[in-house]
Coordinates of N, CA and C and ligand atoms in Angstrom, one line a residue:
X14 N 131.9 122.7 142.4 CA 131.0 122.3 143.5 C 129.6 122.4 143.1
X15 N 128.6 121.6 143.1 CA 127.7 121.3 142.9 C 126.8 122.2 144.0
X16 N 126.1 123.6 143.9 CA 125.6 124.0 144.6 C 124.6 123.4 145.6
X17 N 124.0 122.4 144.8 CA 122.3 121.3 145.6 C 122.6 120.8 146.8
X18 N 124.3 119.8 146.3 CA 124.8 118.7 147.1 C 125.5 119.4 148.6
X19 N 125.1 119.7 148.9 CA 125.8 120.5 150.2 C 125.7 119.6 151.6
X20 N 124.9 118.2 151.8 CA 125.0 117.9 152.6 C 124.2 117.9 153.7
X21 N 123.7 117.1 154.2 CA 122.4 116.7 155.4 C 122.8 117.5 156.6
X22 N 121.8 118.3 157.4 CA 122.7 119.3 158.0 C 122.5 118.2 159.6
X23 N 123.5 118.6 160.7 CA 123.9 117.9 161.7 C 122.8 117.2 162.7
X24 N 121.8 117.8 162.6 CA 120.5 117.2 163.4 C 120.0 115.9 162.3
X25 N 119.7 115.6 160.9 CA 119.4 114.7 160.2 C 120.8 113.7 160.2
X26 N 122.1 114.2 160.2 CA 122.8 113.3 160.7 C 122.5 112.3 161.5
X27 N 122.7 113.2 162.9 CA 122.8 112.7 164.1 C 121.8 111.4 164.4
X28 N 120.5 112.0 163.9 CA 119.9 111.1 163.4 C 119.2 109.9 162.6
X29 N 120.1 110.2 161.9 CA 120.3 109.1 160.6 C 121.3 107.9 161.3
X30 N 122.0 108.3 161.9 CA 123.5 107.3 162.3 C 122.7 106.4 163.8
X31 N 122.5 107.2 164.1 CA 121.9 107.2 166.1 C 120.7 105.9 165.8
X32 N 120.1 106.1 164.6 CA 118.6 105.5 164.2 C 119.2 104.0 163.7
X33 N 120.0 104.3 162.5 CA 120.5 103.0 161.7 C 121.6 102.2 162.7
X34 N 122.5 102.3 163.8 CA 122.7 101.7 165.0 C 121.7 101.0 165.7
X35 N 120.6 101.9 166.1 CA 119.7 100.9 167.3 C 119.0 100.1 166.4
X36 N 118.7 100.8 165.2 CA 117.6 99.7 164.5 C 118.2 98.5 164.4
X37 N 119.7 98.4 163.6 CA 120.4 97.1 163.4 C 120.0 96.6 164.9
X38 N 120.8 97.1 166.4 CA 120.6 96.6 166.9 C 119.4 95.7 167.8
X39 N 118.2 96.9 167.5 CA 116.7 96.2 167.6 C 116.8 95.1 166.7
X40 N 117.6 94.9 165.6 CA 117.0 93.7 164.8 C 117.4 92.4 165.2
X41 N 118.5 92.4 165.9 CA 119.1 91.0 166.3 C 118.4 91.2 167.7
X42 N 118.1 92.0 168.8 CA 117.2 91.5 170.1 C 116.0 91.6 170.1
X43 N 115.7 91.8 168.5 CA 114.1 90.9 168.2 C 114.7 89.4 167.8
X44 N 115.2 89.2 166.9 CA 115.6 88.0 166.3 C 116.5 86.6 167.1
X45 N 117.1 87.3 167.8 CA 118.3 86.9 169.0 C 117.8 87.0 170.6
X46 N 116.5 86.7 171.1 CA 116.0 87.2 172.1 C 117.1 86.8 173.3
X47 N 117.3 86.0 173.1 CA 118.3 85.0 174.4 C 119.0 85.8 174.8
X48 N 119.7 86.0 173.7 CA 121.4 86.8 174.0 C 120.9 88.0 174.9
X49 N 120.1 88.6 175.0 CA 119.5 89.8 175.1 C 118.6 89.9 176.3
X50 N 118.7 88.3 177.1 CA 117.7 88.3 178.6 C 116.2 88.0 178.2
X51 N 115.8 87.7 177.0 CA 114.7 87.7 176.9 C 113.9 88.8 176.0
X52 N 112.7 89.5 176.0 CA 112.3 90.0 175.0 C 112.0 91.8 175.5
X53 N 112.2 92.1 176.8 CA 111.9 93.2 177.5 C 112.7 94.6 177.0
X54 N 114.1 93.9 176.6 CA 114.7 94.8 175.7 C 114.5 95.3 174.6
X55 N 114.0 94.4 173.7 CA 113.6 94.8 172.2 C 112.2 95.4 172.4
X56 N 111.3 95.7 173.5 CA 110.0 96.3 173.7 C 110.6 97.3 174.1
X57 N 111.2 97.9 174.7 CA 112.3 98.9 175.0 C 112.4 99.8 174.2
X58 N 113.6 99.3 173.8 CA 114.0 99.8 173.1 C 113.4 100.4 171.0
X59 N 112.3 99.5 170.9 CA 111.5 99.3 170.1 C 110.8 100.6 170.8
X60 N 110.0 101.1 171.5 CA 109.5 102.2 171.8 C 109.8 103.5 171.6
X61 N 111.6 103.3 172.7 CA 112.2 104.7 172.1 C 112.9 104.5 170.2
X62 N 112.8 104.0 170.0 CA 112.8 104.2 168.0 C 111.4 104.5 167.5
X63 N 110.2 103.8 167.9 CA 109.3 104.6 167.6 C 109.3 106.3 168.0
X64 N 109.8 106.6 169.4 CA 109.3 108.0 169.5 C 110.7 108.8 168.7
X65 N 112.0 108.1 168.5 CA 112.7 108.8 167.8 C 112.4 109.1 166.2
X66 N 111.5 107.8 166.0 CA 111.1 108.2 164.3 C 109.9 109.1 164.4
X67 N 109.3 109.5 165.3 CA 108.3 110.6 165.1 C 108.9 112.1 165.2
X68 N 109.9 112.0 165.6 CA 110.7 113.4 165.9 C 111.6 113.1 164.4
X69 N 112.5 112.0 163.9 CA 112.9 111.9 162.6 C 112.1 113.2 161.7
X70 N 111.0 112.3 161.6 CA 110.0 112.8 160.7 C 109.3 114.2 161.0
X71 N 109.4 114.9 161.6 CA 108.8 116.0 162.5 C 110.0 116.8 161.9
X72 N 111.0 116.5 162.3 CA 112.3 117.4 161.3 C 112.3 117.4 160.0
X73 N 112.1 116.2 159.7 CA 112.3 115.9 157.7 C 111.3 116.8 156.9
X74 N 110.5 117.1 157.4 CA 109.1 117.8 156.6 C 109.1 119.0 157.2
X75 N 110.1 119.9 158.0 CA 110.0 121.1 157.9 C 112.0 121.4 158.0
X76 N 112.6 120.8 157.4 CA 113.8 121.1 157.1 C 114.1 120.2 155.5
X77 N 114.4 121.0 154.6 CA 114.7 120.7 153.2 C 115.7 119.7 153.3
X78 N 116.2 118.9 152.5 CA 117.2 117.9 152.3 C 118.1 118.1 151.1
X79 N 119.0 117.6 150.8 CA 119.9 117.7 149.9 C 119.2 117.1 148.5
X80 N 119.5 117.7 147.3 CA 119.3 117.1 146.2 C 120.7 116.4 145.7
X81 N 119.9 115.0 144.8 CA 121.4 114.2 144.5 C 121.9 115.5 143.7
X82 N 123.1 114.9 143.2 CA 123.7 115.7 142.4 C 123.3 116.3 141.2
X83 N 123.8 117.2 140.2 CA 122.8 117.3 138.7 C 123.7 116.1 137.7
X84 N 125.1 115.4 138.3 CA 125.0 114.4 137.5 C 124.1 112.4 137.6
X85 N 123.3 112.5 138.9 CA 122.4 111.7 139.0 C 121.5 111.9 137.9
X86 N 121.0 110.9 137.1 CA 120.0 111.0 136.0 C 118.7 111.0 136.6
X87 N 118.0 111.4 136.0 CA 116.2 111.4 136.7 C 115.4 109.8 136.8
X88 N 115.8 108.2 136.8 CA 115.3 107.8 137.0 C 116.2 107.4 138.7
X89 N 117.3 108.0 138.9 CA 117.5 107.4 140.2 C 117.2 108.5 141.2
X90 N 117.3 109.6 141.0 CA 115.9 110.5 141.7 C 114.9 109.9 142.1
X91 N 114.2 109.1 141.2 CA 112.8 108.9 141.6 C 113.2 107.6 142.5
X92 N 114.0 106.8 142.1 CA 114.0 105.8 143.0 C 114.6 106.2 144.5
X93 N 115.8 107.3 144.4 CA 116.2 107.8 146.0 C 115.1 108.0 146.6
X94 N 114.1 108.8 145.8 CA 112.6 109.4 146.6 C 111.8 108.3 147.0
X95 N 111.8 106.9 146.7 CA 111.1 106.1 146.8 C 111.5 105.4 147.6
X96 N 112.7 105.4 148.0 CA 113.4 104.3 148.7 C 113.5 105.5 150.3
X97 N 113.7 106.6 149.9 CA 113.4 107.1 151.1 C 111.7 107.1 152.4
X98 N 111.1 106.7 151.1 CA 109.6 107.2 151.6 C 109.4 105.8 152.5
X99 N 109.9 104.8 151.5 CA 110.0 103.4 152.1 C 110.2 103.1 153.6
X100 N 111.6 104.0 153.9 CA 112.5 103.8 155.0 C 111.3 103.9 156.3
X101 N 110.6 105.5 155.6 CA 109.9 106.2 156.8 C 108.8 105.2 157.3
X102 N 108.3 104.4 156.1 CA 107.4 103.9 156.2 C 107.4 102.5 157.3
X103 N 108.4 101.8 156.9 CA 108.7 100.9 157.6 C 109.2 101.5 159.0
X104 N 110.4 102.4 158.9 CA 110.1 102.7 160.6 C 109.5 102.9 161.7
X105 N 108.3 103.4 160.9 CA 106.8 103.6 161.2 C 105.9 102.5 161.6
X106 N 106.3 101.7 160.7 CA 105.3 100.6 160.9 C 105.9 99.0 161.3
X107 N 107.1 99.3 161.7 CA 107.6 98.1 162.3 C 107.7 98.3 163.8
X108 N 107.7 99.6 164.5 CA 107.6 99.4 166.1 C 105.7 99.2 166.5
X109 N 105.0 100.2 165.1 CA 103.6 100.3 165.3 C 103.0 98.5 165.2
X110 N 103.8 97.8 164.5 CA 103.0 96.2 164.2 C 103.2 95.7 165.8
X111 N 104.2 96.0 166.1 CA 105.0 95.3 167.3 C 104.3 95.4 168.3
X112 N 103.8 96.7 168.5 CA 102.7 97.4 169.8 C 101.2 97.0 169.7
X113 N 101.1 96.9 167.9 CA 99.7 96.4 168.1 C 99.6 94.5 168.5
X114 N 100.6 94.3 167.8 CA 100.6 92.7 168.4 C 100.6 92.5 170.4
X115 N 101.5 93.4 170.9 CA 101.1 93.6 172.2 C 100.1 93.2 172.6
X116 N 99.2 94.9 172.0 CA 98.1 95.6 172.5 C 97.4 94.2 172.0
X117 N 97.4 93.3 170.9 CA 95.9 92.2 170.4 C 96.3 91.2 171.8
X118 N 97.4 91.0 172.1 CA 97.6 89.8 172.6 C 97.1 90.1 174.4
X119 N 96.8 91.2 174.6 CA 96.6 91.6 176.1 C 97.7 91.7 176.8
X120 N 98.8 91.9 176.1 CA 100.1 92.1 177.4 C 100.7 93.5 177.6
X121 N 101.1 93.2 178.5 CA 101.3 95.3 178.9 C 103.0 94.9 178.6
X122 N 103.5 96.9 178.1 CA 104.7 96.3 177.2 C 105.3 97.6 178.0
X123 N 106.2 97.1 178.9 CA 107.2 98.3 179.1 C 108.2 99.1 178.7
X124 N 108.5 100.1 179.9 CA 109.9 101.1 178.5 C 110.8 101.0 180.2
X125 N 111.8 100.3 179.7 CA 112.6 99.7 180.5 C 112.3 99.5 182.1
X126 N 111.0 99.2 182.2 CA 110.6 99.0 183.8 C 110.1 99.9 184.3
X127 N 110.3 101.5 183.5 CA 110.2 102.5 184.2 C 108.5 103.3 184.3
X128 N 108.2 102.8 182.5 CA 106.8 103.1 182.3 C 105.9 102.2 181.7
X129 N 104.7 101.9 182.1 CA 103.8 101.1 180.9 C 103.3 101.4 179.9
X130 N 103.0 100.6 178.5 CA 102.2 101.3 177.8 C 100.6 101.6 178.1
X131 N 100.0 101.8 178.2 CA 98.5 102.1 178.4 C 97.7 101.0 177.5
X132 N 96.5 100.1 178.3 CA 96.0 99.0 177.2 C 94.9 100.0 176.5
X133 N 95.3 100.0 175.2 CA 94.2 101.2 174.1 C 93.3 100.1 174.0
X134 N 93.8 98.8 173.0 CA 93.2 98.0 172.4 C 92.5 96.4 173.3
X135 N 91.2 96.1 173.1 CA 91.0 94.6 173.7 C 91.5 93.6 173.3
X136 N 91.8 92.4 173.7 CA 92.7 91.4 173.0 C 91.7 90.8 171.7
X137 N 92.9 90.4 171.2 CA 91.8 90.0 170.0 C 92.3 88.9 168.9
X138 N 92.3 87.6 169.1 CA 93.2 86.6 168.8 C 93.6 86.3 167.3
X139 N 92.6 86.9 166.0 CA 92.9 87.0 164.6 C 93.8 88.3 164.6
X140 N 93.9 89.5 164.9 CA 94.6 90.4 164.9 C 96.1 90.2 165.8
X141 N 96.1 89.6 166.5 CA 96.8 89.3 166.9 C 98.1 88.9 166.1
X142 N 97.6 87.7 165.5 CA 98.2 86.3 164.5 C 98.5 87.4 163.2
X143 N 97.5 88.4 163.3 CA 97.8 89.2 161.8 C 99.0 90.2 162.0
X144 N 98.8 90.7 163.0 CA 100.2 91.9 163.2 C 101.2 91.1 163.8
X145 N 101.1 89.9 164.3 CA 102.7 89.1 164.2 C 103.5 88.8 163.4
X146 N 102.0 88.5 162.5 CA 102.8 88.1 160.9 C 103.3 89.2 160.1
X147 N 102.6 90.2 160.3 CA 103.5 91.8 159.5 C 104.5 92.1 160.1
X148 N 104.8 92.1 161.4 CA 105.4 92.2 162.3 C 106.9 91.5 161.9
X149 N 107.0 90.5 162.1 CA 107.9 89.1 161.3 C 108.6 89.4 159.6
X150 N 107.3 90.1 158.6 CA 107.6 90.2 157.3 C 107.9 91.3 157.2
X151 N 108.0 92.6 158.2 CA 108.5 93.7 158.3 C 109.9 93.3 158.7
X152 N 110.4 92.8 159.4 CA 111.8 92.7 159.7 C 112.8 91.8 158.8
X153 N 111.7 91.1 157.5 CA 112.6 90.6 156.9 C 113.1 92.2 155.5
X154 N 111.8 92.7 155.5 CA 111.9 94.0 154.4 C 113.1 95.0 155.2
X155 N 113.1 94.8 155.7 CA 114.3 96.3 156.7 C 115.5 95.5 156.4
X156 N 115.3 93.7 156.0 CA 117.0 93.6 155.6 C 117.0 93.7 154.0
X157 N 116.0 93.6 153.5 CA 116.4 93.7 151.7 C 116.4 95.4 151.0
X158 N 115.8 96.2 152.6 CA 115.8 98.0 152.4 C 117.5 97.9 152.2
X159 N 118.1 97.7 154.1 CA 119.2 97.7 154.3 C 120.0 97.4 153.0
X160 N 120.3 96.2 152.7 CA 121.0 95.8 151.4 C 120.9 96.8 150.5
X161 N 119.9 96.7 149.8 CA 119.8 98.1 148.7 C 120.2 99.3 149.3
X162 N 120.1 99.8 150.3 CA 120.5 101.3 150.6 C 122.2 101.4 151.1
X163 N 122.8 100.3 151.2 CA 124.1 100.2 151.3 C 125.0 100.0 150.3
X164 N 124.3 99.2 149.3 CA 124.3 99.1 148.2 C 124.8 100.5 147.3
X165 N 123.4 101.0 147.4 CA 123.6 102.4 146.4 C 124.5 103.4 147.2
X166 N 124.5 103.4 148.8 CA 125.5 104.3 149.4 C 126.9 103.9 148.9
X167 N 127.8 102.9 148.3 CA 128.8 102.5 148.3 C 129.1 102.8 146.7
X168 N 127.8 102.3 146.0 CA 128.1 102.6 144.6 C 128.3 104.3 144.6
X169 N 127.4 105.2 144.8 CA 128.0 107.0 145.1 C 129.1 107.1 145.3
X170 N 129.7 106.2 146.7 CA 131.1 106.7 146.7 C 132.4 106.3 146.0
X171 N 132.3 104.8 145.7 CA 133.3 104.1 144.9 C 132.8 104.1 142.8
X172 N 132.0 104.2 142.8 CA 131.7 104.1 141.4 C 131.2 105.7 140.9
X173 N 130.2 106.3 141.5 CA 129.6 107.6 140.9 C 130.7 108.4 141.3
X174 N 131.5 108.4 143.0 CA 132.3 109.1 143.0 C 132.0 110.8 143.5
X175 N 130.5 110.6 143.9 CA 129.7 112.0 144.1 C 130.0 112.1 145.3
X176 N 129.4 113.2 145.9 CA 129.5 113.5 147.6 C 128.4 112.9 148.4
X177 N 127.5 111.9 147.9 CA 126.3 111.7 148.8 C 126.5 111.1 149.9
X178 N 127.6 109.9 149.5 CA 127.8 109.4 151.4 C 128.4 110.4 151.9
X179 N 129.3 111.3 151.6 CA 130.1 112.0 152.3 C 129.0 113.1 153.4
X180 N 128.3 113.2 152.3 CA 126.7 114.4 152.8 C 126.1 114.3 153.8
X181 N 126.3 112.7 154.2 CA 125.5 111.9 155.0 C 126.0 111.8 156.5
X182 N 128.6 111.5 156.2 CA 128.4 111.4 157.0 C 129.1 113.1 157.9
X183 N 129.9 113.4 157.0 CA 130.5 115.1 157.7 C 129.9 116.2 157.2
X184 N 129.9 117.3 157.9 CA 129.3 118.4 157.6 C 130.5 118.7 156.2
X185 N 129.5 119.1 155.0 CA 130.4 119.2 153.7 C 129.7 120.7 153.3
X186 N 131.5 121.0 153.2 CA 131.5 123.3 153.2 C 131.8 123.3 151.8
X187 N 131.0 124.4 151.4 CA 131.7 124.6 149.9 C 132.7 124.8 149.6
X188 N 133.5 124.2 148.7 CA 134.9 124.1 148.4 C 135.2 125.3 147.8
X189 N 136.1 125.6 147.7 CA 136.7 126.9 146.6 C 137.3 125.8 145.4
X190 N 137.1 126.5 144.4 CA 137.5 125.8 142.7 C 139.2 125.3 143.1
X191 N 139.7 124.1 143.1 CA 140.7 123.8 142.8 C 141.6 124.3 141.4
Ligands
HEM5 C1 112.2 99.4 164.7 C2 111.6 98.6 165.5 C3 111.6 97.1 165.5 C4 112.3 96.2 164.7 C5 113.3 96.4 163.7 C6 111.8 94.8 165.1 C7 112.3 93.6 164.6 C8 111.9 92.4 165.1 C9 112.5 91.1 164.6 C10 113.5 91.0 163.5 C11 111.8 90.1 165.2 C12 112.0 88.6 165.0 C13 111.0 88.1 164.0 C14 111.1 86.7 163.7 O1 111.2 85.9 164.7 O2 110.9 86.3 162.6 C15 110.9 90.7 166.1 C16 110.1 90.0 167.0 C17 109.2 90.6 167.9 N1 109.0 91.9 168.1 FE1 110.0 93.4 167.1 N2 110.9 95.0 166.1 C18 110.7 96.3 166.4 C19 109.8 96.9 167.3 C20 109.0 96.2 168.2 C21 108.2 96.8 169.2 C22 108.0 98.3 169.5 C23 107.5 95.8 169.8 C24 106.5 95.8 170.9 C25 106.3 96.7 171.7 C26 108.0 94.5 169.2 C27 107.6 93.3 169.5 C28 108.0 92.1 169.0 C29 107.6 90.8 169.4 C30 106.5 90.5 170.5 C31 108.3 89.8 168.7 C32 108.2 88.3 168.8 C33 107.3 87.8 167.7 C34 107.1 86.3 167.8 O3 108.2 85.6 167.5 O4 106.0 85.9 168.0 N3 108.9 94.8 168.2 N4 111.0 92.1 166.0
HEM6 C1 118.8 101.0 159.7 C2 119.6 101.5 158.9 C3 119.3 102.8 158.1 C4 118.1 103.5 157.9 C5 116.7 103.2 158.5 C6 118.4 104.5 157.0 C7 117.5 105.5 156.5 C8 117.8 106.5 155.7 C9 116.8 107.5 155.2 C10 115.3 107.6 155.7 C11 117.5 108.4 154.4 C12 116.9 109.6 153.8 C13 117.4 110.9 154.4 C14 116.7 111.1 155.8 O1 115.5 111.4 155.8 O2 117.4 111.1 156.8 C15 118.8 107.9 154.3 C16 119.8 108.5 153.6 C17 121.1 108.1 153.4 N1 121.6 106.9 154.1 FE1 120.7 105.7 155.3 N2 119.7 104.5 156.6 C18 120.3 103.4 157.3 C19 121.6 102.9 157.2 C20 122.6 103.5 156.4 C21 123.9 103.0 156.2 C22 124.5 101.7 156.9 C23 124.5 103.8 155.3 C24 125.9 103.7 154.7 C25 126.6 102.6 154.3 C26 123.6 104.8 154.9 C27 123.9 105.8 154.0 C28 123.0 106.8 153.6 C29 123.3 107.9 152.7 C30 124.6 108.1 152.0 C31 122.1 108.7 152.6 C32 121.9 109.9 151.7 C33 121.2 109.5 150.4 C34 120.6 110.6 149.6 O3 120.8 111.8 149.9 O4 119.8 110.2 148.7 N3 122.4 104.6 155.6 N4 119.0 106.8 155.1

């Protein structure tokens, strides 16, 4: 048993699974508005993923993470680290494009009927057109992240053969030596 690899403990689970669900599904009731009544949902719902990636991240940086294994070589290290940093980044900044496109265009954006957001920003018709466009080119990057991160999740388990999806998805106890 690889002492490092022990496994994402149940709160970064919960979270990892709970996040990668709504995101998928934020991505088709941005993309898919119809199906979905219109656009009030994906503003919704797009809010609470923002406030769930700020609690994400609020946990990640004061609870340690698993290291790959010691049979991972050091350039896919750097790429896991890179591809993680990516994730946060874009989480970050695909509900934050969304709100500022809101906030440029002057429209008040609800969280399911119940609360408004507050207008921070004046409208503002170039900024506007700019955070729609990032907005738009952010959702195509979260499908070529997606790809790659399912990618290397499948290769770990069918080809490396390591415990990283497993880490990811059950609590994993140290084994006793077979
Ligand atoms: C994780 C969060 C989010 C994801 C993955 C996401 C994804 C998407 C996608 C895929 C589209 C369709 C883009 C296209 O037509 O090419 C879209 C459109 C849109 N999203 Fe989001 N979104 C998120 C959060 C938000 C938030 C928080 C808001 C606003 C409060 C928002 C506002 C919009 C608007 C206004 C559009 C329509 C853009 C247009 O066609 O002019 N999004 N989003
Ligand atoms: C929207 C979808 C997803 C997002 C945003 C996402 C994001 C992340 C992030 C940020 C991490 C780093 C650990 C952390 O801070 O929690 C991670 C790790 C991981 N994810 Fe995902 N993920 C998504 C979907 C998936 C799917 C569909 C799979 C499986 C097929 C998967 C498998 C894994 C595995 C195995 C790890 C551990 C990798 C390691 O330790 O280096 N993820 N994911």
């Amino acid at each position: 048993m690889d002492a490092q690899n022990q496994g994402y403990g149940a709160v970064a689970r919960a979270l990892h699974w709970l996040m990668a669900a709504l995101m998928i599904l934020q991505w088709f009731s941005g993309e898919e508005s119809k199906a979905f009544g219109g656009m009030s949902f994906h503003f919704s719902l797009g809010l609470t993923l923002m406030l769930l990636v700020l609690i994400r991240l609020g946990w990640r940086v004061t609870h340690p993470v698993p290291a790959l294994p010691s049979s991972a070589p050091a350039w896919e290290r750097t790429v896991a680290r890179l591809m993680h940093l990516s994730w946060y980044l874009l989480m970050l900044a695909l509900p934050l494009s969304g709100i500022l496109y809101r906030q440029f265009r002057g429209k008040t954006t609800s969280w399911f009927g119940l609360a408004d957001l507050p207008a921070w920003l004046s409208p503002d018709k170039y900024w506007a057109h700019q955070s729609e466009d990032i907005h738009k080119i952010l959702g195509t990057v979260f499908l070529v992240l997606l790809t790659l991160h399912v990618v290397a999740a499948l290769k770990h388990h069918f080809i490396d053969r390591d415990g990283v999806l497993r880490g990811m998805l059950v609590r994993v106890a140290v084994r006793p030596a077979r």
